[in-house]
Amino acid sequence: MDQRTYNQYCATARTLDLVGERWTLLLVRELLTGPKRFGDLQSSLRGLGTGLLAARLKHLEREGLVRKVVLPPPARTPAYALTRAGTELGPAVMALARWGMKWAMGERREDEAFRAGWAVLGLRACFDAEAASGVRAVYEFRIADEVFYARVDDGTIETVLGAAQQPDAVIEMDDETLVELAAGERTLADGIKDRDIRVSGDMKALGRLHSLFHLPRPESRKAVHQA
């Protein structure tokens, strides 16, 4: 596959030469949560054909953003992981996510795919480091059949797919409730009150949760008066 280029000696243009093709940044998004097998990536990116996925991975590997690895036991299967250069795209992806929460999300369209696991990065994008100063807690989220956790440590956050060993608090809900939270249609408190969200563990840690993560207030891109 021929690589297209903007032919501009500009950092932004050069970066878009590398990651501006369709699906490329979504592949980076998937790999920001850890190494993935080819089948895992295909399952997460519905609509991306086998041939195009292989081509995108080959491009990213050739450009030094992705490398092939072997997953540790018991899997022991080939997978793809980000290089250091690829990992440093993380803040850019998080910035796009925050912008999208404010200016692009809105209601879910009927044909749009959704995976609860994408919230792993959403938590990072919504994290308020200042509010988390001095806070140390592990929150485990169980969304339908997906499990992931967030480790908050004095203003920093680590989010990981999989179960936590000793979570301070556990939050459970279904996919639809998570979609409603992401769209700003409901709050965590509303979900708990309506018993669509179940919580357990340290009540003090749970009480801090709403202050640690802030969804940007959605705004219309077509407002009459714009700055």
PDB file of C-alpha atoms in Angstrom:
ATOM      1  CA  MET A   1       0.000   0.000   0.000  1.00  0.00           C
ATOM      2  CA  ASP A   2       1.492   3.331  -1.048  1.00  0.00           C
ATOM      3  CA  GLN A   3       1.916   5.805   1.764  1.00  0.00           C
ATOM      4  CA  ARG A   4       0.319   9.167   1.104  1.00  0.00           C
ATOM      5  CA  THR A   5       2.054  12.303   2.236  1.00  0.00           C
ATOM      6  CA  TYR A   6       1.248  15.971   2.672  1.00  0.00           C
ATOM      7  CA  ASN A   7       4.753  16.845   1.441  1.00  0.00           C
ATOM      8  CA  GLN A   8       5.158  19.518   4.112  1.00  0.00           C
ATOM      9  CA  TYR A   9       8.196  20.004   6.320  1.00  0.00           C
ATOM     10  CA  CYS A  10       5.985  20.565   9.362  1.00  0.00           C
ATOM     11  CA  ALA A  11       5.743  18.497  12.549  1.00  0.00           C
ATOM     12  CA  THR A  12       1.948  18.298  12.365  1.00  0.00           C
ATOM     13  CA  ALA A  13       1.987  17.263   8.713  1.00  0.00           C
ATOM     14  CA  ARG A  14       4.754  14.710   9.286  1.00  0.00           C
ATOM     15  CA  THR A  15       2.780  13.219  12.200  1.00  0.00           C
ATOM     16  CA  LEU A  16      -0.369  12.979  10.084  1.00  0.00           C
ATOM     17  CA  ASP A  17       1.687  11.265   7.383  1.00  0.00           C
ATOM     18  CA  LEU A  18       2.300   8.539   9.971  1.00  0.00           C
ATOM     19  CA  VAL A  19      -1.037   8.252  11.790  1.00  0.00           C
ATOM     20  CA  GLY A  20      -3.578  10.234   9.764  1.00  0.00           C
ATOM     21  CA  GLU A  21      -4.957   7.355   7.688  1.00  0.00           C
ATOM     22  CA  ARG A  22      -8.360   5.939   8.628  1.00  0.00           C
ATOM     23  CA  TRP A  23      -8.264   3.387  11.485  1.00  0.00           C
ATOM     24  CA  THR A  24      -4.626   4.120  12.364  1.00  0.00           C
ATOM     25  CA  LEU A  25      -5.233   6.165  15.512  1.00  0.00           C
ATOM     26  CA  LEU A  26      -7.900   3.697  16.615  1.00  0.00           C
ATOM     27  CA  LEU A  27      -5.272   0.960  16.410  1.00  0.00           C
ATOM     28  CA  VAL A  28      -3.052   3.107  18.610  1.00  0.00           C
ATOM     29  CA  ARG A  29      -6.005   3.557  20.988  1.00  0.00           C
ATOM     30  CA  GLU A  30      -6.428  -0.201  21.280  1.00  0.00           C
ATOM     31  CA  LEU A  31      -2.730  -0.800  21.907  1.00  0.00           C
ATOM     32  CA  LEU A  32      -2.483   1.919  24.568  1.00  0.00           C
ATOM     33  CA  THR A  33      -4.163  -0.533  26.955  1.00  0.00           C
ATOM     34  CA  GLY A  34      -1.549  -3.227  26.287  1.00  0.00           C
ATOM     35  CA  PRO A  35      -0.457  -5.770  23.666  1.00  0.00           C
ATOM     36  CA  LYS A  36      -3.207  -7.262  21.498  1.00  0.00           C
ATOM     37  CA  ARG A  37      -3.433 -10.246  19.183  1.00  0.00           C
ATOM     38  CA  PHE A  38      -4.490  -9.728  15.584  1.00  0.00           C
ATOM     39  CA  GLY A  39      -7.879 -11.295  16.332  1.00  0.00           C
ATOM     40  CA  ASP A  40      -8.369  -9.065  19.380  1.00  0.00           C
ATOM     41  CA  LEU A  41      -7.815  -5.967  17.244  1.00  0.00           C
ATOM     42  CA  GLN A  42     -10.173  -7.211  14.558  1.00  0.00           C
ATOM     43  CA  SER A  43     -12.854  -7.935  17.148  1.00  0.00           C
ATOM     44  CA  SER A  44     -12.539  -4.451  18.687  1.00  0.00           C
ATOM     45  CA  LEU A  45     -12.551  -2.608  15.358  1.00  0.00           C
ATOM     46  CA  ARG A  46     -15.714  -3.794  13.673  1.00  0.00           C
ATOM     47  CA  GLY A  47     -15.684  -2.799  10.018  1.00  0.00           C
ATOM     48  CA  LEU A  48     -11.913  -3.007   9.605  1.00  0.00           C
ATOM     49  CA  GLY A  49     -11.242  -5.823   7.157  1.00  0.00           C
ATOM     50  CA  THR A  50      -8.469  -8.375   7.587  1.00  0.00           C
ATOM     51  CA  GLY A  51      -6.427  -7.057   4.663  1.00  0.00           C
ATOM     52  CA  LEU A  52      -6.605  -3.415   5.746  1.00  0.00           C
ATOM     53  CA  LEU A  53      -5.809  -4.305   9.362  1.00  0.00           C
ATOM     54  CA  ALA A  54      -2.723  -6.214   8.236  1.00  0.00           C
ATOM     55  CA  ALA A  55      -1.666  -3.284   6.044  1.00  0.00           C
ATOM     56  CA  ARG A  56      -2.126  -0.736   8.837  1.00  0.00           C
ATOM     57  CA  LEU A  57      -0.139  -2.870  11.301  1.00  0.00           C
ATOM     58  CA  LYS A  58       2.629  -3.364   8.750  1.00  0.00           C
ATOM     59  CA  HIS A  59       2.762   0.401   8.179  1.00  0.00           C
ATOM     60  CA  LEU A  60       2.951   1.138  11.911  1.00  0.00           C
ATOM     61  CA  GLU A  61       5.597  -1.524  12.382  1.00  0.00           C
ATOM     62  CA  ARG A  62       7.659  -0.185   9.467  1.00  0.00           C
ATOM     63  CA  GLU A  63       7.462   3.333  10.894  1.00  0.00           C
ATOM     64  CA  GLY A  64       8.628   2.251  14.353  1.00  0.00           C
ATOM     65  CA  LEU A  65       5.344   2.801  16.199  1.00  0.00           C
ATOM     66  CA  VAL A  66       4.366  -0.853  16.694  1.00  0.00           C
ATOM     67  CA  ARG A  67       6.391  -4.007  17.281  1.00  0.00           C
ATOM     68  CA  LYS A  68       5.616  -7.714  17.339  1.00  0.00           C
ATOM     69  CA  VAL A  69       5.727  -9.450  20.709  1.00  0.00           C
ATOM     70  CA  VAL A  70       4.776 -12.794  22.240  1.00  0.00           C
ATOM     71  CA  LEU A  71       2.244 -12.687  25.062  1.00  0.00           C
ATOM     72  CA  PRO A  72       3.423 -14.186  28.365  1.00  0.00           C
ATOM     73  CA  PRO A  73       2.134 -17.545  29.648  1.00  0.00           C
ATOM     74  CA  PRO A  74      -0.400 -18.987  29.537  1.00  0.00           C
ATOM     75  CA  ALA A  75      -1.242 -17.336  26.190  1.00  0.00           C
ATOM     76  CA  ARG A  76       2.207 -17.549  24.503  1.00  0.00           C
ATOM     77  CA  THR A  77       0.735 -16.205  21.258  1.00  0.00           C
ATOM     78  CA  PRO A  78       2.008 -13.543  18.819  1.00  0.00           C
ATOM     79  CA  ALA A  79       0.683 -10.042  19.417  1.00  0.00           C
ATOM     80  CA  TYR A  80       1.350  -6.382  18.687  1.00  0.00           C
ATOM     81  CA  ALA A  81       2.514  -3.711  21.130  1.00  0.00           C
ATOM     82  CA  LEU A  82       3.381  -0.040  20.916  1.00  0.00           C
ATOM     83  CA  THR A  83       6.996   1.045  20.849  1.00  0.00           C
ATOM     84  CA  ARG A  84       8.170   3.975  22.986  1.00  0.00           C
ATOM     85  CA  ALA A  85       7.370   6.318  20.103  1.00  0.00           C
ATOM     86  CA  GLY A  86       3.915   4.779  19.745  1.00  0.00           C
ATOM     87  CA  THR A  87       3.232   5.016  23.482  1.00  0.00           C
ATOM     88  CA  GLU A  88       4.087   8.732  23.416  1.00  0.00           C
ATOM     89  CA  LEU A  89       1.051   9.245  21.172  1.00  0.00           C
ATOM     90  CA  GLY A  90      -1.031   8.565  24.301  1.00  0.00           C
ATOM     91  CA  PRO A  91      -1.462  12.213  25.388  1.00  0.00           C
ATOM     92  CA  ALA A  92      -2.570  13.157  21.860  1.00  0.00           C
ATOM     93  CA  VAL A  93      -5.170  10.374  21.849  1.00  0.00           C
ATOM     94  CA  MET A  94      -6.353  11.459  25.314  1.00  0.00           C
ATOM     95  CA  ALA A  95      -6.661  15.061  24.122  1.00  0.00           C
ATOM     96  CA  LEU A  96      -8.768  13.915  21.159  1.00  0.00           C
ATOM     97  CA  ALA A  97     -10.953  11.901  23.542  1.00  0.00           C
ATOM     98  CA  ARG A  98     -11.536  14.894  25.807  1.00  0.00           C
ATOM     99  CA  TRP A  99     -12.363  17.100  22.822  1.00  0.00           C
ATOM    100  CA  GLY A 100     -14.755  14.444  21.549  1.00  0.00           C
ATOM    101  CA  MET A 101     -16.576  14.161  24.875  1.00  0.00           C
ATOM    102  CA  LYS A 102     -17.270  17.888  24.741  1.00  0.00           C
ATOM    103  CA  TRP A 103     -17.841  18.493  21.031  1.00  0.00           C
ATOM    104  CA  ALA A 104     -18.525  15.198  19.234  1.00  0.00           C
ATOM    105  CA  MET A 105     -20.237  12.524  21.322  1.00  0.00           C
ATOM    106  CA  GLY A 106     -23.932  13.315  21.701  1.00  0.00           C
ATOM    107  CA  GLU A 107     -26.355  10.409  21.589  1.00  0.00           C
ATOM    108  CA  ARG A 108     -25.297   6.995  20.376  1.00  0.00           C
ATOM    109  CA  ARG A 109     -26.343   6.289  16.788  1.00  0.00           C
ATOM    110  CA  GLU A 110     -28.287   3.111  16.105  1.00  0.00           C
ATOM    111  CA  ASP A 111     -25.524   1.432  14.087  1.00  0.00           C
ATOM    112  CA  GLU A 112     -22.568   2.475  16.261  1.00  0.00           C
ATOM    113  CA  ALA A 113     -20.481  -0.242  17.903  1.00  0.00           C
ATOM    114  CA  PHE A 114     -19.675   0.126  21.590  1.00  0.00           C
ATOM    115  CA  ARG A 115     -17.309  -1.737  23.898  1.00  0.00           C
ATOM    116  CA  ALA A 116     -17.170  -1.122  27.610  1.00  0.00           C
ATOM    117  CA  GLY A 117     -13.421  -1.715  27.520  1.00  0.00           C
ATOM    118  CA  TRP A 118     -12.961   1.604  25.703  1.00  0.00           C
ATOM    119  CA  ALA A 119     -13.765   3.249  29.048  1.00  0.00           C
ATOM    120  CA  VAL A 120     -10.297   2.204  30.211  1.00  0.00           C
ATOM    121  CA  LEU A 121      -8.896   5.141  28.252  1.00  0.00           C
ATOM    122  CA  GLY A 122     -11.970   7.257  28.950  1.00  0.00           C
ATOM    123  CA  LEU A 123     -11.114   7.156  32.650  1.00  0.00           C
ATOM    124  CA  ARG A 124      -7.652   8.522  31.909  1.00  0.00           C
ATOM    125  CA  ALA A 125      -9.118  11.253  29.722  1.00  0.00           C
ATOM    126  CA  CYS A 126     -11.553  12.339  32.466  1.00  0.00           C
ATOM    127  CA  PHE A 127      -9.115  12.064  35.361  1.00  0.00           C
ATOM    128  CA  ASP A 128      -8.675  15.142  37.561  1.00  0.00           C
ATOM    129  CA  ALA A 129      -5.099  14.931  38.839  1.00  0.00           C
ATOM    130  CA  GLU A 130      -5.505  17.916  41.148  1.00  0.00           C
ATOM    131  CA  ALA A 131      -8.558  16.428  42.857  1.00  0.00           C
ATOM    132  CA  ALA A 132      -6.657  13.151  43.266  1.00  0.00           C
ATOM    133  CA  SER A 133      -3.790  14.732  45.190  1.00  0.00           C
ATOM    134  CA  GLY A 134      -3.174  12.594  48.265  1.00  0.00           C
ATOM    135  CA  VAL A 135      -5.722   9.950  47.178  1.00  0.00           C
ATOM    136  CA  ARG A 136      -4.660   6.308  47.002  1.00  0.00           C
ATOM    137  CA  ALA A 137      -7.330   3.827  45.948  1.00  0.00           C
ATOM    138  CA  VAL A 138      -8.018   1.040  43.460  1.00  0.00           C
ATOM    139  CA  TYR A 139     -11.404   1.018  41.711  1.00  0.00           C
ATOM    140  CA  GLU A 140     -12.561  -2.080  39.847  1.00  0.00           C
ATOM    141  CA  PHE A 141     -15.236  -1.682  37.162  1.00  0.00           C
ATOM    142  CA  ARG A 142     -17.380  -4.587  36.010  1.00  0.00           C
ATOM    143  CA  ILE A 143     -19.335  -3.617  32.908  1.00  0.00           C
ATOM    144  CA  ALA A 144     -21.350  -6.532  31.521  1.00  0.00           C
ATOM    145  CA  ASP A 145     -18.614  -9.103  30.725  1.00  0.00           C
ATOM    146  CA  GLU A 146     -15.717  -6.599  30.741  1.00  0.00           C
ATOM    147  CA  VAL A 147     -13.551  -6.010  33.816  1.00  0.00           C
ATOM    148  CA  PHE A 148     -10.922  -3.301  34.286  1.00  0.00           C
ATOM    149  CA  TYR A 149      -9.560  -1.179  37.100  1.00  0.00           C
ATOM    150  CA  ALA A 150      -8.107   2.221  37.865  1.00  0.00           C
ATOM    151  CA  ARG A 151      -5.286   2.672  40.376  1.00  0.00           C
ATOM    152  CA  VAL A 152      -5.174   6.223  41.725  1.00  0.00           C
ATOM    153  CA  ASP A 153      -1.960   7.178  43.495  1.00  0.00           C
ATOM    154  CA  ASP A 154      -1.497  10.754  44.696  1.00  0.00           C
ATOM    155  CA  GLY A 155      -2.516  12.586  41.522  1.00  0.00           C
ATOM    156  CA  THR A 156      -1.585   9.857  39.050  1.00  0.00           C
ATOM    157  CA  ILE A 157      -3.695   7.158  37.455  1.00  0.00           C
ATOM    158  CA  GLU A 158      -3.048   3.761  35.922  1.00  0.00           C
ATOM    159  CA  THR A 159      -5.889   1.955  34.123  1.00  0.00           C
ATOM    160  CA  VAL A 160      -5.628  -1.727  33.270  1.00  0.00           C
ATOM    161  CA  LEU A 161      -7.830  -4.302  31.556  1.00  0.00           C
ATOM    162  CA  GLY A 162      -8.562  -7.223  33.883  1.00  0.00           C
ATOM    163  CA  ALA A 163      -9.431  -7.673  37.534  1.00  0.00           C
ATOM    164  CA  ALA A 164      -7.640  -5.912  40.378  1.00  0.00           C
ATOM    165  CA  GLN A 165      -6.041  -8.047  43.078  1.00  0.00           C
ATOM    166  CA  GLN A 166      -7.350  -6.071  46.049  1.00  0.00           C
ATOM    167  CA  PRO A 167      -9.744  -3.330  44.922  1.00  0.00           C
ATOM    168  CA  ASP A 168     -10.837  -0.788  47.474  1.00  0.00           C
ATOM    169  CA  ALA A 169     -14.170  -0.418  45.704  1.00  0.00           C
ATOM    170  CA  VAL A 170     -16.090  -2.246  42.980  1.00  0.00           C
ATOM    171  CA  ILE A 171     -18.563  -0.604  40.583  1.00  0.00           C
ATOM    172  CA  GLU A 172     -20.886  -2.769  38.462  1.00  0.00           C
ATOM    173  CA  MET A 173     -23.314  -1.827  35.676  1.00  0.00           C
ATOM    174  CA  ASP A 174     -24.467  -2.913  32.241  1.00  0.00           C
ATOM    175  CA  ASP A 175     -23.388  -1.513  28.869  1.00  0.00           C
ATOM    176  CA  GLU A 176     -26.459   0.657  28.439  1.00  0.00           C
ATOM    177  CA  THR A 177     -25.961   2.387  31.776  1.00  0.00           C
ATOM    178  CA  LEU A 178     -22.352   3.154  30.855  1.00  0.00           C
ATOM    179  CA  VAL A 179     -23.515   4.615  27.526  1.00  0.00           C
ATOM    180  CA  GLU A 180     -25.973   6.856  29.385  1.00  0.00           C
ATOM    181  CA  LEU A 181     -23.206   8.034  31.726  1.00  0.00           C
ATOM    182  CA  ALA A 182     -20.876   8.742  28.789  1.00  0.00           C
ATOM    183  CA  ALA A 183     -23.597  10.707  26.987  1.00  0.00           C
ATOM    184  CA  GLY A 184     -24.267  12.792  30.097  1.00  0.00           C
ATOM    185  CA  GLU A 185     -27.832  11.505  30.337  1.00  0.00           C
ATOM    186  CA  ARG A 186     -27.340  10.178  33.876  1.00  0.00           C
ATOM    187  CA  THR A 187     -24.973  10.644  36.771  1.00  0.00           C
ATOM    188  CA  LEU A 188     -23.253   8.030  38.886  1.00  0.00           C
ATOM    189  CA  ALA A 189     -25.435   9.052  41.833  1.00  0.00           C
ATOM    190  CA  ASP A 190     -28.595   8.617  39.728  1.00  0.00           C
ATOM    191  CA  GLY A 191     -27.503   5.147  38.640  1.00  0.00           C
ATOM    192  CA  ILE A 192     -26.790   4.081  42.213  1.00  0.00           C
ATOM    193  CA  LYS A 193     -30.117   5.482  43.412  1.00  0.00           C
ATOM    194  CA  ASP A 194     -31.993   3.652  40.641  1.00  0.00           C
ATOM    195  CA  ARG A 195     -30.022   0.462  41.415  1.00  0.00           C
ATOM    196  CA  ASP A 196     -28.703   0.251  37.868  1.00  0.00           C
ATOM    197  CA  ILE A 197     -25.222   0.740  39.313  1.00  0.00           C
ATOM    198  CA  ARG A 198     -24.120  -1.493  42.157  1.00  0.00           C
ATOM    199  CA  VAL A 199     -21.234  -0.499  44.393  1.00  0.00           C
ATOM    200  CA  SER A 200     -19.366  -2.282  47.170  1.00  0.00           C
ATOM    201  CA  GLY A 201     -16.226  -1.843  49.233  1.00  0.00           C
ATOM    202  CA  ASP A 202     -14.793   1.165  51.021  1.00  0.00           C
ATOM    203  CA  MET A 203     -17.553   3.783  51.186  1.00  0.00           C
ATOM    204  CA  LYS A 204     -15.003   6.555  51.717  1.00  0.00           C
ATOM    205  CA  ALA A 205     -13.223   5.595  48.476  1.00  0.00           C
ATOM    206  CA  LEU A 206     -16.560   5.400  46.663  1.00  0.00           C
ATOM    207  CA  GLY A 207     -17.506   8.823  47.979  1.00  0.00           C
ATOM    208  CA  ARG A 208     -14.397  10.300  46.341  1.00  0.00           C
ATOM    209  CA  LEU A 209     -15.096   8.726  42.958  1.00  0.00           C
ATOM    210  CA  HIS A 210     -17.302  11.475  41.526  1.00  0.00           C
ATOM    211  CA  SER A 211     -14.637  14.107  42.251  1.00  0.00           C
ATOM    212  CA  LEU A 212     -11.815  12.152  40.578  1.00  0.00           C
ATOM    213  CA  PHE A 213     -13.388  11.889  37.127  1.00  0.00           C
ATOM    214  CA  HIS A 214     -15.100  14.732  35.297  1.00  0.00           C
ATOM    215  CA  LEU A 215     -16.908  14.363  31.988  1.00  0.00           C
ATOM    216  CA  PRO A 216     -16.704  17.593  29.997  1.00  0.00           C
ATOM    217  CA  ARG A 217     -20.086  19.259  29.562  1.00  0.00           C
ATOM    218  CA  PRO A 218     -21.268  18.531  26.001  1.00  0.00           C
ATOM    219  CA  GLU A 219     -21.530  21.592  23.759  1.00  0.00           C
ATOM    220  CA  SER A 220     -22.866  22.166  20.264  1.00  0.00           C
ATOM    221  CA  ARG A 221     -20.420  22.855  17.466  1.00  0.00           C
ATOM    222  CA  LYS A 222     -23.170  24.791  15.686  1.00  0.00           C
ATOM    223  CA  ALA A 223     -23.848  27.376  18.370  1.00  0.00           C
ATOM    224  CA  VAL A 224     -24.939  30.767  17.033  1.00  0.00           C
ATOM    225  CA  HIS A 225     -22.208  32.670  18.888  1.00  0.00           C
ATOM    226  CA  GLN A 226     -18.763  31.146  18.833  1.00  0.00           C
ATOM    227  CA  ALA A 227     -15.494  32.476  20.185  1.00  0.00           C
TER     228      ALA A 227
END
